[in-house]
Short mmCIF file of C-alpha atoms in Angstrom, two decimals:
data_model
loop_
_atom_site.label_atom_id
_atom_site.label_comp_id
_atom_site.label_asym_id
_atom_site.label_seq_id
_atom_site.Cartn_x
_atom_site.Cartn_y
_atom_site.Cartn_z
CA MET A 1 0.00 0.00 0.00
CA SER A 2 1.48 3.34 -0.98
CA LEU A 3 1.56 6.54 1.04
CA ALA A 4 -0.45 8.26 -1.71
CA ILE A 5 -3.32 5.80 -1.18
CA LEU A 6 -3.24 6.46 2.55
CA ILE A 7 -3.26 10.23 2.08
CA ASP A 8 -6.03 10.18 -0.53
CA ALA A 9 -8.33 8.26 1.82
CA PRO A 10 -11.66 10.05 2.33
CA ALA A 11 -11.17 12.62 5.07
CA GLU A 12 -14.61 12.10 6.57
CA GLN A 13 -13.93 8.44 7.39
CA PRO A 14 -11.31 7.21 9.81
CA PHE A 15 -8.67 5.13 8.08
CA ASP A 16 -7.45 1.92 9.69
CA PHE A 17 -3.82 1.48 8.84
CA PRO A 18 -2.62 -2.11 8.46
CA ALA A 19 -0.55 -3.28 11.44
CA GLU A 20 2.58 -3.79 9.33
CA ILE A 21 2.50 -0.14 8.19
CA CYS A 22 1.98 1.09 11.75
CA GLN A 23 4.98 -0.95 12.94
CA GLN A 24 7.26 -0.09 10.02
CA SER A 25 6.50 3.58 9.66
CA PRO A 26 4.69 5.27 12.55
CA LEU A 27 5.93 8.68 11.32
CA MET A 28 4.26 8.21 7.91
CA VAL A 29 1.02 7.13 9.60
CA HIS A 30 1.17 10.28 11.72
CA LEU A 31 1.86 12.42 8.63
CA ALA A 32 -1.05 10.82 6.76
CA ASP A 33 -3.35 11.52 9.72
CA GLN A 34 -2.17 15.14 9.76
CA GLN A 35 -2.89 15.40 6.02
CA ILE A 36 -6.44 14.10 6.43
CA ASN A 37 -7.17 16.49 9.33
CA THR A 38 -5.77 19.45 7.39
CA ASP A 39 -7.93 18.64 4.37
CA VAL A 40 -11.05 18.56 6.53
CA GLN A 41 -10.15 21.95 8.04
CA MET A 42 -9.60 23.43 4.57
CA ARG A 43 -12.91 22.06 3.29
CA ASN A 44 -14.68 23.53 6.30
CA LEU A 45 -13.07 26.90 5.59
CA GLY A 46 -14.13 26.58 1.93
CA ASN A 47 -17.70 26.01 3.12
CA GLN A 48 -17.47 29.09 5.33
CA LEU A 49 -16.25 31.04 2.29
CA ILE A 50 -19.20 30.05 0.11
CA THR A 51 -21.71 30.69 2.90
CA GLY A 52 -20.39 34.22 3.40
CA THR A 53 -18.86 33.97 6.87
CA ILE A 54 -15.36 34.88 5.62
CA ASP A 55 -14.89 38.56 4.69
CA VAL A 56 -11.21 38.71 3.67
CA MET A 57 -8.87 36.03 2.25
CA LEU A 58 -5.12 36.62 2.53
CA PHE A 59 -2.76 34.33 0.60
CA VAL A 60 1.00 34.37 1.08
CA SER A 61 2.12 31.82 -1.53
CA ARG A 62 0.89 30.31 -4.77
CA TRP A 63 1.52 26.86 -3.36
CA GLY A 64 -0.76 27.60 -0.39
CA PHE A 65 -3.50 29.01 -2.61
CA ASP A 66 -3.29 26.06 -5.02
CA ARG A 67 -3.46 23.59 -2.13
CA PHE A 68 -6.48 25.38 -0.65
CA PHE A 69 -8.23 25.66 -4.02
CA GLU A 70 -7.61 22.05 -5.07
CA THR A 71 -8.66 20.65 -1.69
CA CYS A 72 -11.87 22.69 -1.63
CA ARG A 73 -12.60 21.87 -5.27
CA ARG A 74 -12.99 18.20 -4.35
CA SER A 75 -16.14 18.98 -2.38
CA ILE A 76 -17.26 22.38 -3.77
CA ASP A 77 -18.09 23.19 -7.38
CA GLU A 78 -15.14 25.04 -8.93
CA GLN A 79 -17.21 27.90 -10.36
CA ARG A 80 -18.99 28.40 -7.04
CA LEU A 81 -15.60 28.56 -5.29
CA VAL A 82 -14.28 31.09 -7.84
CA ASP A 83 -17.44 33.20 -7.49
CA SER A 84 -17.12 33.14 -3.70
CA LEU A 85 -13.50 34.28 -3.92
CA ALA A 86 -14.60 37.12 -6.20
CA ASP A 87 -17.20 38.21 -3.63
CA VAL A 88 -14.75 38.66 -0.74
CA THR A 89 -11.76 40.95 -0.37
CA THR A 90 -8.71 39.04 -1.57
CA ILE A 91 -5.17 40.00 -0.65
CA ILE A 92 -2.14 38.40 -2.30
CA CYS A 93 1.51 38.77 -1.38
CA ASN A 94 3.45 37.71 -4.49
CA ALA A 95 3.42 37.91 -8.28
CA SER A 96 2.97 34.20 -9.00
CA LEU A 97 -0.36 34.39 -7.17
CA LEU A 98 -1.49 37.13 -9.55
CA GLU A 99 -0.86 34.78 -12.50
CA ARG A 100 -2.94 32.05 -10.84
CA PHE A 101 -5.75 34.48 -10.06
CA GLU A 102 -5.81 35.64 -13.68
CA GLU A 103 -5.99 32.00 -14.85
CA LEU A 104 -9.15 31.65 -12.78
CA GLY A 105 -10.57 34.98 -13.96
CA LEU A 106 -10.11 36.63 -10.57
CA GLN A 107 -8.69 40.05 -9.76
CA PRO A 108 -7.25 40.48 -6.25
CA ASP A 109 -8.42 43.52 -4.32
CA VAL A 110 -5.01 44.15 -2.79
CA GLU A 111 -1.67 43.01 -4.22
CA PHE A 112 1.77 43.37 -2.69
CA SER A 113 4.90 43.20 -4.80
CA GLU A 114 7.92 41.30 -3.60
CA PRO A 115 10.00 41.65 -1.59
CA ASN A 116 7.72 42.55 1.27
CA ASN A 117 7.53 41.95 4.99
CA TRP A 118 4.57 41.74 7.32
CA ARG A 119 4.92 45.39 8.30
CA ASP A 120 4.58 46.39 4.61
CA VAL A 121 1.54 44.15 4.27
CA LEU A 122 -0.11 45.59 7.38
CA VAL A 123 0.51 49.19 6.25
CA GLY A 124 -0.91 48.31 2.82
CA ILE A 125 -3.99 46.75 4.39
CA ASP A 126 -4.50 49.87 6.53
CA CYS A 127 -4.41 52.02 3.36
CA SER A 128 -6.57 49.83 1.13
CA CYS A 129 -9.20 47.94 3.09
CA GLN A 130 -10.88 47.74 6.46
CA VAL A 131 -10.35 44.62 8.60
CA ALA A 132 -11.92 45.76 11.87
CA ASN A 133 -14.87 43.51 12.76
CA GLN A 134 -14.10 41.32 9.73
CA THR A 135 -13.27 37.62 9.58
CA VAL A 136 -9.90 37.28 7.87
CA ALA A 137 -8.72 33.88 6.64
CA ILE A 138 -4.95 33.86 6.35
CA GLU A 139 -2.76 31.17 4.83
CA SER A 140 -0.92 29.42 7.62
CA ALA A 141 2.81 29.62 7.16
CA ALA A 142 5.68 29.28 9.56
CA ASP A 143 6.13 33.03 10.02
CA VAL A 144 2.65 34.57 9.98
CA HIS A 145 2.45 35.08 13.74
CA THR A 146 3.38 38.76 13.47
CA LEU A 147 0.88 39.32 10.67
CA THR A 148 -1.83 37.50 12.62
CA ALA A 149 -1.14 39.60 15.71
CA GLY A 150 -1.21 42.79 13.62
CA LEU A 151 -4.57 41.87 12.09
CA GLU A 152 -6.01 41.00 15.50
CA ALA A 153 -4.74 44.33 16.88
CA ARG A 154 -6.72 46.03 14.10
CA GLY A 155 -9.91 44.29 15.26
CA ALA A 156 -10.01 41.35 12.84
CA SER A 157 -11.04 37.85 13.76
CA VAL A 158 -8.32 35.68 12.18
CA GLN A 159 -8.78 32.13 10.95
CA LYS A 160 -5.80 30.25 9.59
CA ILE A 161 -5.97 28.36 6.31
CA PRO A 162 -4.08 25.22 7.31
CA THR A 163 -1.97 24.74 4.19
CA VAL A 164 1.16 23.76 6.09
CA ARG A 165 0.55 20.11 6.79
CA PHE A 166 3.36 19.20 9.14
CA GLU A 167 3.88 22.45 11.01
CA GLY A 168 6.18 22.00 13.98
CA LEU A 169 6.75 18.30 13.29
CA LEU A 170 9.65 18.43 10.84
CA ASN A 171 12.48 20.82 10.15
CA THR A 172 12.39 22.80 6.89
CA GLY A 173 14.52 20.34 4.89
CA GLU A 174 12.51 17.32 6.03
CA GLN A 175 9.24 19.13 5.38
CA LEU A 176 10.31 20.06 1.84
CA LEU A 177 11.32 16.45 1.20
CA VAL A 178 7.99 15.07 2.44
CA GLU A 179 6.09 17.73 0.45
CA GLY A 180 8.07 16.80 -2.66
CA VAL A 181 7.32 13.10 -2.24
CA LEU A 182 3.61 13.78 -1.70
CA ALA A 183 3.46 16.12 -4.71
CA GLY A 184 5.19 13.55 -6.91
CA ASP A 185 8.19 15.80 -7.54
CA VAL A 186 10.57 13.47 -5.68
CA SER A 187 10.44 9.85 -6.75
CA ALA A 188 13.36 8.40 -4.79
CA ILE A 189 15.03 9.23 -1.52
#
């Protein structure tokens, strides 16, 4: 049984791992469980987006946006998801995201050119949109704590988009390796 099969298991159903996999690779079982939980959280956030409970979406990376979009697309009609993204204030923090938005026919409300830091992003948000008393969904990345605190200080209710699957579990090199294996970019270790 491959790791891909384990990770693609339906998120709504618990997956019983065969005993030999649990004994041979408890770390991979843990990673697969983390993947399933993250997908459920993203789908729930996608449902909140289409029902109108999210006011602002902030994406830091194209990879994070693509992961969110593809995960939500499994359970939400793609056009409905695109329309919902068009209805909320969208903030993007790099140029590759702009290309992806244009592919989908979306235009972000606020765009930040690179390089930028969280202080630049917060100043730009202050100048371009209101976040007080708004629900802001922000892509979870290793270093968004300052941005999250800044948004909360401005009166926003912040929800993280859990795109980082193994946060805190692996170091950066290990995480990139696992991400590459799961994405199919790395075929041998």
